[in-house]
XYZ file of C-alpha atoms in Angstrom:
675
model
C 23.175 70.360 -1.990
C 21.770 68.703 -5.292
C 18.468 68.507 -6.352
C 15.952 66.381 -5.707
C 14.698 64.630 -8.878
C 12.293 62.325 -7.863
C 10.873 65.003 -5.459
C 9.886 67.865 -8.475
C 7.811 64.156 -10.528
C 6.462 63.304 -7.767
C 5.209 67.131 -6.720
C 4.700 67.383 -11.032
C 2.483 64.404 -10.158
C -0.057 65.692 -7.425
C -0.648 68.906 -9.896
C 0.886 70.827 -6.909
C 1.691 74.162 -8.991
C 3.572 76.118 -6.388
C 6.455 73.295 -5.031
C 6.879 72.387 -8.562
C 7.276 75.916 -9.286
C 9.781 75.898 -5.310
C 11.504 72.749 -6.243
C 12.353 74.005 -10.324
C 13.401 77.023 -9.298
C 16.274 75.244 -6.677
C 17.133 73.525 -10.278
C 17.531 75.796 -12.559
C 19.674 78.287 -10.983
C 21.774 75.405 -9.746
C 21.724 74.320 -13.581
C 21.141 77.475 -15.857
C 25.316 77.608 -17.081
C 25.733 73.914 -16.714
C 25.483 71.059 -19.483
C 27.300 68.535 -17.607
C 25.359 67.224 -15.362
C 27.922 64.631 -13.630
C 30.374 66.956 -12.874
C 30.609 65.856 -9.545
C 31.823 62.518 -10.723
C 33.287 63.829 -13.695
C 36.556 65.407 -11.755
C 36.122 62.591 -9.464
C 36.360 60.251 -12.459
C 39.506 62.933 -13.690
C 41.372 62.529 -10.532
C 40.963 58.981 -10.457
C 42.219 58.022 -13.805
C 44.902 60.485 -13.288
C 45.964 58.600 -9.701
C 46.248 55.898 -11.721
C 48.851 57.705 -14.374
C 50.731 58.715 -12.470
C 51.197 55.695 -10.736
C 51.515 53.218 -13.045
C 52.498 55.695 -15.818
C 50.385 53.390 -18.366
C 47.004 54.170 -19.580
C 44.598 51.452 -21.012
C 42.433 53.514 -23.323
C 42.017 57.599 -23.891
C 39.504 58.919 -22.895
C 36.578 60.134 -26.506
C 36.706 63.535 -24.887
C 36.332 65.439 -21.202
C 32.852 64.238 -20.672
C 33.714 60.930 -20.398
C 32.823 58.945 -17.739
C 31.823 56.227 -16.242
C 28.292 55.639 -18.060
C 27.014 52.779 -15.581
C 27.455 55.053 -12.836
C 26.030 57.934 -15.335
C 22.714 55.906 -16.080
C 20.308 56.539 -12.983
C 20.919 60.688 -13.498
C 19.962 60.532 -17.233
C 17.239 58.279 -16.937
C 16.201 60.938 -14.137
C 16.547 63.345 -16.659
C 14.636 62.520 -19.231
C 11.304 61.402 -17.176
C 11.270 64.692 -15.411
C 12.191 66.408 -19.387
C 8.416 63.556 -19.910
C 7.032 64.464 -16.925
C 7.246 67.910 -18.321
C 5.931 67.926 -20.766
C 2.910 66.582 -20.225
C 2.816 69.166 -17.507
C 3.554 72.253 -19.850
C 0.002 70.391 -21.662
C -2.502 71.313 -19.185
C -3.416 74.708 -18.174
C -0.962 76.186 -15.756
C -0.281 79.799 -13.817
C 2.295 82.254 -15.948
C 5.309 81.909 -13.234
C 5.134 78.310 -13.366
C 4.845 77.612 -17.364
C 7.405 79.934 -17.565
C 9.762 77.771 -14.464
C 9.000 74.997 -16.661
C 10.359 75.541 -19.804
C 12.831 76.701 -18.451
C 13.944 73.239 -16.113
C 13.255 71.557 -20.470
C 15.899 74.124 -21.630
C 18.272 73.735 -19.476
C 17.518 69.239 -19.751
C 18.132 70.414 -23.856
C 21.362 70.514 -23.836
C 22.521 67.451 -23.016
C 22.233 64.878 -26.013
C 22.226 62.162 -24.318
C 18.872 62.473 -22.319
C 16.625 63.448 -25.535
C 14.965 61.103 -25.764
C 11.250 62.125 -24.003
C 11.969 65.217 -25.646
C 12.270 64.729 -29.982
C 8.942 62.563 -30.374
C 6.637 63.571 -32.433
C 4.395 65.052 -29.707
C 6.910 66.286 -27.218
C 7.435 69.037 -30.704
C 3.930 69.112 -31.348
C 3.712 70.450 -27.910
C 6.522 72.834 -28.343
C 5.612 74.370 -32.038
C 1.896 75.156 -30.074
C 3.774 76.653 -26.824
C 6.208 78.433 -29.148
C 3.122 79.803 -31.327
C 3.916 77.832 -34.024
C 0.184 76.282 -36.006
C 1.438 72.639 -36.803
C -0.644 71.389 -40.305
C -0.460 68.079 -39.554
C -2.024 66.456 -36.727
C 0.448 64.614 -34.120
C 0.172 60.686 -34.229
C -1.257 58.928 -32.211
C 1.558 56.145 -31.316
C 3.843 58.718 -29.475
C 0.605 60.163 -27.339
C 0.947 56.255 -25.932
C 4.931 56.232 -26.223
C 4.595 59.597 -23.796
C 1.656 58.298 -21.431
C 4.368 54.683 -21.427
C 7.628 56.949 -19.892
C 5.140 58.912 -17.659
C 3.859 55.540 -16.080
C 7.589 54.445 -15.639
C 8.132 57.100 -14.343
C 5.578 56.928 -11.755
C 5.615 53.683 -10.800
C 9.000 53.817 -10.159
C 9.000 57.093 -7.771
C 5.750 54.935 -5.881
C 7.331 52.060 -4.919
C 10.728 54.470 -3.970
C 8.196 55.193 -1.737
C 10.726 59.160 -1.750
C 10.175 61.533 0.804
C 8.623 65.045 1.177
C 6.045 64.065 -0.104
C 2.414 63.909 0.527
C 0.089 61.034 -0.062
C 0.690 59.045 -3.682
C -1.699 60.048 -6.644
C -4.004 57.659 -8.422
C -4.063 57.465 -11.949
C -6.921 59.661 -12.858
C -4.188 62.412 -11.247
C -2.505 62.020 -13.395
C -1.043 64.680 -16.143
C -2.701 63.394 -19.492
C -0.613 64.201 -22.996
C -3.497 67.834 -24.355
C -2.730 68.317 -28.177
C -4.864 71.719 -28.811
C -2.990 73.933 -26.491
C -3.230 77.534 -28.722
C -1.085 80.629 -27.346
C -3.970 82.571 -26.321
C -3.704 79.487 -23.738
C -0.695 79.551 -23.530
C 0.717 80.795 -19.737
C 2.459 83.461 -18.919
C 6.448 84.194 -16.903
C 6.757 87.618 -15.173
C 10.431 86.815 -15.618
C 13.313 85.338 -17.703
C 16.783 83.218 -16.567
C 19.909 83.064 -18.527
C 19.004 81.853 -22.201
C 22.943 79.556 -23.008
C 22.355 78.741 -26.671
C 25.419 79.711 -28.655
C 27.155 80.748 -32.025
C 30.439 80.478 -34.218
C 31.571 81.113 -37.373
C 31.074 76.857 -40.056
C 33.684 76.831 -42.879
C 33.865 78.428 -46.106
C 30.355 79.345 -45.654
C 30.717 82.006 -43.519
C 26.959 80.750 -41.280
C 25.906 80.092 -37.171
C 26.075 77.927 -34.931
C 25.014 77.220 -31.763
C 27.891 75.822 -29.206
C 28.747 75.330 -25.653
C 31.023 77.669 -24.052
C 29.803 80.981 -24.558
C 26.746 83.259 -24.067
C 23.776 84.262 -26.536
C 23.629 88.054 -27.109
C 20.873 87.468 -26.478
C 20.773 86.816 -22.746
C 23.388 89.090 -21.376
C 20.282 91.577 -20.211
C 16.764 89.345 -18.570
C 15.124 93.850 -18.382
C 13.768 92.990 -21.754
C 12.295 90.067 -21.184
C 10.979 91.547 -17.907
C 9.429 94.835 -19.789
C 7.623 91.581 -22.643
C 4.783 90.875 -21.787
C 3.708 87.062 -20.514
C 2.506 85.499 -23.697
C 6.249 87.157 -25.691
C 8.402 85.329 -22.927
C 6.586 82.017 -22.725
C 7.395 81.758 -26.355
C 10.360 82.634 -25.983
C 11.438 79.951 -23.575
C 9.297 76.945 -26.103
C 11.481 78.121 -28.988
C 14.268 78.258 -27.414
C 13.897 74.442 -26.141
C 13.042 73.753 -29.510
C 16.093 75.788 -31.195
C 18.459 73.834 -29.039
C 16.862 69.778 -30.012
C 16.824 70.908 -33.472
C 20.746 70.815 -33.096
C 21.462 68.054 -30.697
C 19.315 65.839 -32.219
C 19.142 64.452 -36.175
C 15.782 62.495 -35.108
C 14.410 65.342 -33.960
C 16.066 67.230 -37.226
C 13.717 64.240 -38.678
C 10.947 64.345 -37.462
C 10.699 67.750 -37.366
C 11.022 67.962 -41.511
C 8.030 64.698 -41.343
C 5.874 67.018 -38.847
C 6.483 70.028 -40.846
C 8.194 72.047 -38.711
C 9.656 74.340 -41.278
C 6.505 75.722 -43.039
C 4.464 76.502 -40.030
C 7.233 78.303 -39.221
C 7.619 80.280 -42.234
C 3.538 80.590 -41.751
C 4.328 82.701 -39.018
C 7.581 84.817 -39.775
C 5.262 85.703 -42.549
C 2.459 86.881 -40.705
C 4.806 88.657 -38.690
C 7.153 90.097 -41.421
C 4.346 91.556 -43.810
C 2.006 92.960 -40.600
C 1.816 96.997 -40.828
C 3.536 96.593 -37.414
C 7.019 97.107 -37.297
C 8.769 92.659 -36.435
C 9.195 92.290 -33.376
C 10.631 88.839 -31.501
C 11.237 86.393 -33.972
C 14.792 86.357 -33.204
C 14.483 82.718 -32.134
C 11.868 82.341 -34.245
C 15.041 82.861 -36.901
C 17.355 81.100 -35.711
C 15.207 77.748 -35.902
C 14.406 78.768 -39.276
C 18.203 78.869 -38.907
C 18.725 75.637 -37.998
C 17.035 74.128 -40.050
C 17.972 75.261 -42.839
C 21.682 74.381 -42.135
C 20.960 70.775 -41.689
C 18.754 69.773 -43.468
C 18.866 70.385 -47.364
C 16.127 69.222 -48.560
C 14.462 72.195 -46.525
C 16.891 75.109 -47.763
C 15.393 73.878 -51.118
C 11.945 74.055 -49.182
C 12.682 77.260 -48.518
C 14.118 78.850 -52.277
C 11.126 77.445 -53.327
C 8.692 79.635 -50.994
C 9.920 82.090 -52.544
C 12.738 82.738 -49.096
C 14.415 84.395 -50.311
C 12.116 88.069 -51.125
C 10.016 87.734 -47.674
C 13.789 87.486 -45.596
C 15.078 90.531 -47.219
C 11.633 92.063 -47.429
C 12.553 91.048 -43.388
C 15.878 92.730 -43.297
C 14.567 95.584 -45.320
C 11.605 96.180 -42.441
C 13.958 96.255 -39.707
C 16.408 98.383 -41.746
C 13.907 101.220 -42.160
C 15.689 101.423 -45.662
C 14.029 103.803 -48.005
C 13.958 103.091 -51.890
C 14.956 105.701 -54.066
C 14.345 104.959 -58.203
C 15.134 101.651 -59.388
C 17.563 100.053 -55.963
C 19.026 103.483 -55.280
C 18.675 103.647 -51.941
C 17.555 106.832 -49.282
C 20.831 107.421 -46.523
C 20.465 109.837 -43.907
C 24.106 110.465 -42.645
C 22.684 111.410 -38.786
C 20.778 108.774 -37.891
C 22.746 106.702 -34.894
C 24.031 102.859 -34.613
C 21.767 100.139 -34.811
C 20.631 98.743 -31.897
C 22.200 95.874 -30.747
C 18.700 93.747 -30.151
C 17.822 94.247 -33.951
C 21.357 94.116 -35.587
C 21.442 90.493 -33.813
C 17.596 89.669 -36.101
C 19.455 90.961 -38.799
C 22.317 88.533 -38.069
C 19.942 85.261 -38.040
C 18.241 86.971 -41.401
C 21.575 87.298 -42.721
C 22.287 83.405 -42.112
C 19.248 82.941 -43.229
C 19.387 83.535 -47.024
C 22.302 82.320 -47.877
C 21.641 79.643 -46.350
C 19.350 79.170 -49.362
C 21.585 81.058 -52.469
C 25.325 80.299 -51.340
C 24.554 76.463 -54.331
C 24.000 79.105 -56.877
C 27.016 81.318 -56.857
C 27.676 79.909 -60.460
C 24.070 79.524 -62.522
C 22.857 81.864 -64.819
C 20.237 83.671 -62.584
C 17.359 84.638 -65.245
C 15.392 87.896 -65.997
C 13.387 87.184 -62.413
C 15.758 86.054 -60.378
C 18.502 89.172 -61.288
C 16.449 91.783 -60.343
C 15.830 89.961 -57.005
C 19.490 89.529 -56.371
C 20.313 93.161 -57.775
C 17.825 94.254 -55.091
C 19.128 92.041 -52.583
C 23.217 93.105 -53.172
C 21.839 96.988 -52.262
C 20.591 96.196 -49.020
C 23.301 94.684 -48.452
C 25.556 97.280 -49.623
C 23.208 99.633 -47.077
C 24.119 96.690 -44.067
C 27.877 96.669 -45.240
C 28.034 100.718 -44.230
C 25.578 99.859 -41.401
C 27.088 101.533 -37.660
C 25.490 98.999 -35.294
C 26.415 99.700 -30.791
C 29.686 97.430 -30.932
C 32.704 96.180 -33.234
C 31.776 92.512 -32.063
C 28.342 92.985 -33.895
C 29.329 94.978 -36.962
C 32.399 92.833 -37.881
C 29.323 89.812 -37.255
C 26.589 91.667 -39.386
C 29.590 92.578 -41.792
C 30.429 89.317 -42.087
C 27.290 87.425 -43.102
C 27.723 90.370 -45.573
C 30.177 89.377 -47.012
C 28.876 85.864 -47.032
C 25.977 86.701 -49.370
C 27.731 88.153 -51.861
C 29.776 85.875 -52.700
C 27.340 83.764 -53.143
C 25.652 85.984 -55.938
C 26.313 86.000 -59.280
C 28.504 88.306 -60.633
C 26.678 89.485 -62.853
C 24.419 91.220 -59.838
C 27.279 92.851 -57.571
C 26.931 96.080 -60.498
C 24.814 97.512 -58.318
C 27.403 98.370 -54.957
C 28.746 100.759 -57.277
C 25.632 102.011 -58.564
C 25.515 104.425 -55.942
C 25.947 108.167 -57.106
C 28.963 110.044 -56.679
C 27.667 113.143 -54.626
C 27.096 110.020 -52.276
C 30.775 109.364 -51.145
C 33.124 109.618 -49.217
C 35.607 107.791 -51.132
C 35.587 107.821 -55.184
C 37.721 106.239 -56.979
C 37.737 107.128 -61.597
C 34.331 108.922 -60.824
C 32.402 105.747 -59.239
C 31.102 106.167 -56.097
C 33.568 103.823 -53.856
C 32.716 103.243 -50.698
C 31.124 99.508 -49.934
C 34.294 98.440 -51.916
C 36.129 101.269 -49.394
C 34.382 98.798 -46.423
C 35.589 95.470 -48.354
C 38.656 96.147 -47.789
C 38.592 97.814 -44.634
C 36.504 94.393 -43.218
C 39.845 92.620 -45.477
C 41.759 94.272 -43.163
C 40.304 94.151 -39.793
C 40.463 90.215 -41.017
C 44.025 90.243 -41.543
C 45.574 91.613 -38.134
C 43.462 88.989 -35.946
C 44.868 85.522 -38.092
C 42.521 83.268 -36.695
C 40.227 80.878 -38.389
C 41.794 82.263 -42.037
C 39.669 79.972 -43.819
C 36.779 80.340 -42.327
C 37.083 84.299 -41.869
C 39.412 85.741 -45.295
C 38.881 83.787 -48.125
C 34.646 84.728 -48.891
C 36.517 88.718 -49.605
C 39.117 87.505 -50.867
C 37.071 85.986 -53.413
C 35.096 88.632 -53.027
C 37.509 90.598 -54.333
C 39.017 88.738 -56.809
C 36.024 88.682 -59.071
C 34.112 91.797 -58.752
C 37.524 92.888 -59.496
C 38.251 90.483 -62.784
C 34.101 92.220 -63.849
C 34.865 95.675 -63.137
C 38.143 97.973 -63.727
C 37.203 100.254 -61.534
C 37.525 98.234 -58.203
C 40.816 96.876 -59.235
C 42.172 99.987 -60.166
C 40.887 101.210 -56.502
C 42.317 98.103 -55.317
C 45.923 98.022 -56.675
C 45.844 101.250 -55.564
C 45.336 100.284 -52.094
C 47.271 97.064 -51.847
C 50.186 97.490 -54.910
C 50.805 101.024 -54.751
C 54.447 101.742 -57.010
C 57.363 100.198 -55.532
C 60.138 102.576 -54.001
C 61.004 100.842 -50.808
C 63.040 97.439 -52.824
C 65.311 96.569 -50.418
C 62.354 94.947 -48.193
C 61.827 91.867 -49.354
C 57.545 91.591 -50.307
C 57.161 89.475 -47.746
C 57.749 91.642 -45.011
C 55.668 94.201 -45.696
C 54.303 95.928 -43.012
C 50.917 97.319 -46.173
C 47.828 94.544 -47.016
C 51.096 93.927 -49.917
C 52.762 92.011 -47.024
C 50.283 90.752 -45.859
C 48.397 89.082 -48.366
C 52.152 87.835 -49.779
C 53.150 86.585 -46.499
C 49.112 84.080 -46.946
C 50.717 82.495 -50.616
C 53.402 80.771 -48.425
C 50.536 79.903 -46.082
C 49.882 75.720 -44.821
C 46.173 75.896 -45.510
C 45.803 76.100 -49.444
C 42.971 77.310 -49.545
C 44.408 80.643 -48.082
C 46.996 80.724 -49.950
C 44.671 80.277 -53.313
C 42.775 83.141 -52.984
C 45.292 85.197 -51.529
C 47.083 84.616 -54.493
C 44.603 84.717 -57.135
C 43.515 88.204 -55.552
C 47.246 89.701 -56.683
C 46.808 88.293 -59.166
C 44.206 89.680 -60.955
C 44.897 92.704 -59.730
C 48.013 92.973 -62.233
C 46.286 91.804 -64.966
C 46.496 88.588 -64.981
C 49.678 89.402 -66.305
C 53.074 87.020 -64.731
C 56.129 89.998 -65.002
C 53.998 92.047 -62.911
C 52.918 89.976 -60.514
C 56.412 88.306 -59.953
C 57.604 92.285 -60.162
C 55.133 91.947 -56.122
C 55.834 89.372 -54.988
C 58.895 87.656 -55.985
C 60.009 84.349 -57.723
C 59.715 82.133 -54.815
C 56.306 83.385 -53.130
C 54.399 83.113 -57.064
C 55.347 79.989 -57.687
C 53.183 78.190 -56.327
C 49.782 79.971 -58.436
C 52.538 79.749 -61.694
C 53.197 76.200 -61.532
C 49.291 75.847 -61.132
C 47.966 77.054 -64.000
C 51.156 76.233 -66.541
C 53.045 79.524 -66.164
C 56.416 79.153 -65.325
C 57.645 79.504 -68.587
C 56.106 83.256 -68.269
C 54.056 82.631 -71.608
C 50.536 82.063 -71.016
C 48.901 79.327 -73.194
C 45.840 79.674 -74.748
C 42.706 78.934 -73.180
C 43.888 80.216 -69.830
C 42.686 84.036 -68.407
C 38.991 84.541 -69.842
C 39.000 87.724 -68.647
C 42.673 88.911 -69.269
C 41.321 89.875 -73.225
C 38.670 92.061 -70.233
C 41.586 94.000 -68.797
C 42.728 97.594 -70.297
C 46.152 97.794 -71.808
C 47.092 100.387 -68.582
C 50.676 99.743 -68.331
C 52.529 99.717 -64.853
C 54.423 102.820 -63.561
C 56.715 102.274 -61.845
C 59.372 104.549 -59.943
C 62.451 106.592 -59.912
C 63.564 104.990 -56.740
C 62.575 101.100 -58.379
C 63.965 101.462 -62.672
C 67.353 102.866 -60.428
C 67.724 99.831 -59.019
C 65.732 97.490 -61.224
C 67.799 95.426 -62.585
C 70.341 94.316 -59.172
C 66.672 93.182 -58.514
C 66.982 89.028 -57.434
C 63.815 88.154 -59.164
C 63.161 85.071 -56.512
C 63.517 87.131 -52.948
C 61.727 90.178 -54.784
C 64.187 92.615 -54.082
C 67.998 93.833 -53.985
C 70.555 91.960 -52.395
C 73.726 92.602 -50.367
C 76.584 91.740 -52.605
C 78.182 88.494 -51.858
C 81.171 87.281 -53.086
C 82.430 84.549 -56.127
C 83.088 80.630 -54.900
C 84.277 80.206 -57.273
C 86.766 83.159 -57.375
C 90.072 81.797 -58.029
C 89.213 78.317 -59.070
C 91.169 76.922 -62.632
C 88.809 75.100 -64.602
C 89.425 71.511 -63.704
C 88.761 73.147 -59.642
C 84.804 73.851 -60.943
C 84.144 70.665 -62.891
C 85.288 69.115 -60.718
C 82.849 71.529 -57.757
C 80.655 70.289 -60.591
C 80.351 66.679 -60.966
C 80.396 66.588 -56.513
C 76.515 68.380 -56.667
C 75.504 66.465 -59.005
C 77.111 63.107 -56.414
C 74.523 65.070 -53.960
C 72.004 65.942 -55.668
C 71.674 62.423 -57.444
C 72.352 61.013 -53.954
C 69.164 62.795 -52.122
C 67.416 61.806 -55.127
C 67.613 57.797 -56.001
C 66.940 58.443 -50.839
C 63.837 60.322 -51.721
C 64.316 62.912 -50.361
C 64.209 65.254 -53.659
C 62.780 64.744 -56.743
C 64.575 67.529 -59.102
C 61.792 69.126 -61.665
C 62.214 70.687 -64.899
C 60.331 73.049 -66.379
C 58.389 70.937 -69.589
C 57.330 73.434 -72.777
C 53.431 74.263 -71.341
C 55.254 76.021 -67.980
C 54.138 73.048 -65.252
C 56.989 71.247 -63.355
C 57.931 67.504 -64.412
C 60.547 64.968 -63.552
C 63.453 66.177 -64.337
C 64.407 62.183 -65.679
C 61.489 62.370 -67.012
C 63.293 64.773 -70.586
C 66.692 62.731 -70.637
C 64.674 60.065 -73.177
C 66.427 60.276 -75.947
C 69.655 60.821 -74.205
C 72.743 60.380 -77.086
C 75.811 58.548 -75.636
C 77.557 61.986 -74.214
C 74.569 62.305 -71.522
C 75.064 58.408 -71.485
C 77.155 59.115 -68.076
C 75.381 61.227 -67.079
C 72.022 59.355 -67.274
C 74.023 56.229 -64.799
C 73.606 59.390 -61.721
C 69.997 59.051 -62.408
C 68.066 56.639 -59.483
C 67.667 53.276 -60.969
C 64.323 52.809 -60.149
C 64.106 55.949 -62.608
C 66.397 54.983 -64.820
C 64.678 51.290 -66.095
C 61.757 53.904 -66.706
C 63.259 56.275 -69.197
C 65.509 53.610 -70.953
C 61.710 51.209 -71.972
């Protein structure tokens, strides 16, 4: 049975806290995992449309989404939810019993999931109230105009309810009994809750940037176990609930984002976070504040700049150190403990939120040359990130997320600051090469391998690590040598195509013909750099057919490098490419295009006379010309600068003997050629 929203609002109006808690508990149970409050109407509408389609075999208009139903039918429910939100915002501004406050905030969290009914919750007064309940002291008072708007909404709600005379209410309340909005809420006055319901904030990878954002459909890892809140103090539980509501509002409403920026919510949140970070005790209960910080910096570019100017990278790096309990030796060297236990899931989630926010701040500085102070800060951060890469966590998925966000930040840092990834004593190394500690590079290689094997959302999940390994290989020869040993070992089996190889080389070569150009380019670039940007060596390991895309883009189809190309080529060492005995024996038989030894094929012109061969050549020219005239293909040739160009465009100075060939040219191209 659906909860009676009007009765809930009437109980709030009467100030009956026990009745409010009882009714809201029922409401919260009903909609705990609901993101569509009109599920029954939605299903009826879908069935009606399906029956109409089966009957008429035609659809008047395509629905915009699965939740596209008759808005007129839904309008009363939307208004009721807005009224309930307005009433609750008034109600939580007063002094309530701990359990009642917690239940009210839980209901507001559920209501904040519906983007169509956020009106009362995105005003300055509502955001101000929720911020105070969440333990954030805004530095700017709420505007009186929004206070009047909230009270006006409450007036409308009360009038509607009393006008309907809903059953179940004992009498009516006058204006003096109405809940008044108060903006003097302090954290000491925040009432407590004894337990916490399940939350439904969700996150996923967004674009090439590697962040996480909230989306419906998957439980937040923080809410899988409610025992944590049962152990927490009551004030902390209520503050968490208020922060969850704010997270939903900021994510779901551009208006809330605008008002949060105007109210300087970021500044109040930042001060609250710094108090927890700089305190002597280990930081606790910061998860939802960190998530709100991530959302604000992800959705508002001006807030990213503001946080960067507030030395956000330094403070958040300090927060990482405290979360991971890091101890420093000399310089950027960390004291590691091989016997330490995996970090808890709770701690890893805090670390992930910090990493996401750091990326928001640093991603635009990739190509900027840092000054001395910034370089020192980024090197210090890179040392912390190196530790994050080598961490062990509770749960493979958590480790994958943590390493993914770590890679995103590393790919955004200036290359000159990444030398600390290798500047680790060799005595601590599990993987070493040429006298250098390769633990970090090996972890990146394993991470890339896992992402390759998953094969999903390659642009978002794979391109950051490919770019990081490519650029690191360009500037650090030990990294390049190690990766080449693992990805491009000396060739022995020349009977299979490069893309058919089951090892890392084959996986990357297959990506060189991927439909997504970003994925294709990143994979080709990594292999090209591992070959020291040498065309013949690149073709050897990938085959000319797979390599043609990168070679054409760089003007290297003729095998000669243009001046100005490959600024790092001069930095590569002059070591030779040692061939195996198997490769040297089969080298003359390898098909350069496919990259393997092909089975011997019979000569298609065997037994033909010269006249027959000439006739066959003319027939092929005619067929190619016809395909070109029909614009199915366009014959191309390689220019002197190693790039592709239309073949007919090179026939500008044809002789009389070539006139017959020119007549075979498509008329449009022929006219252009003869100008």
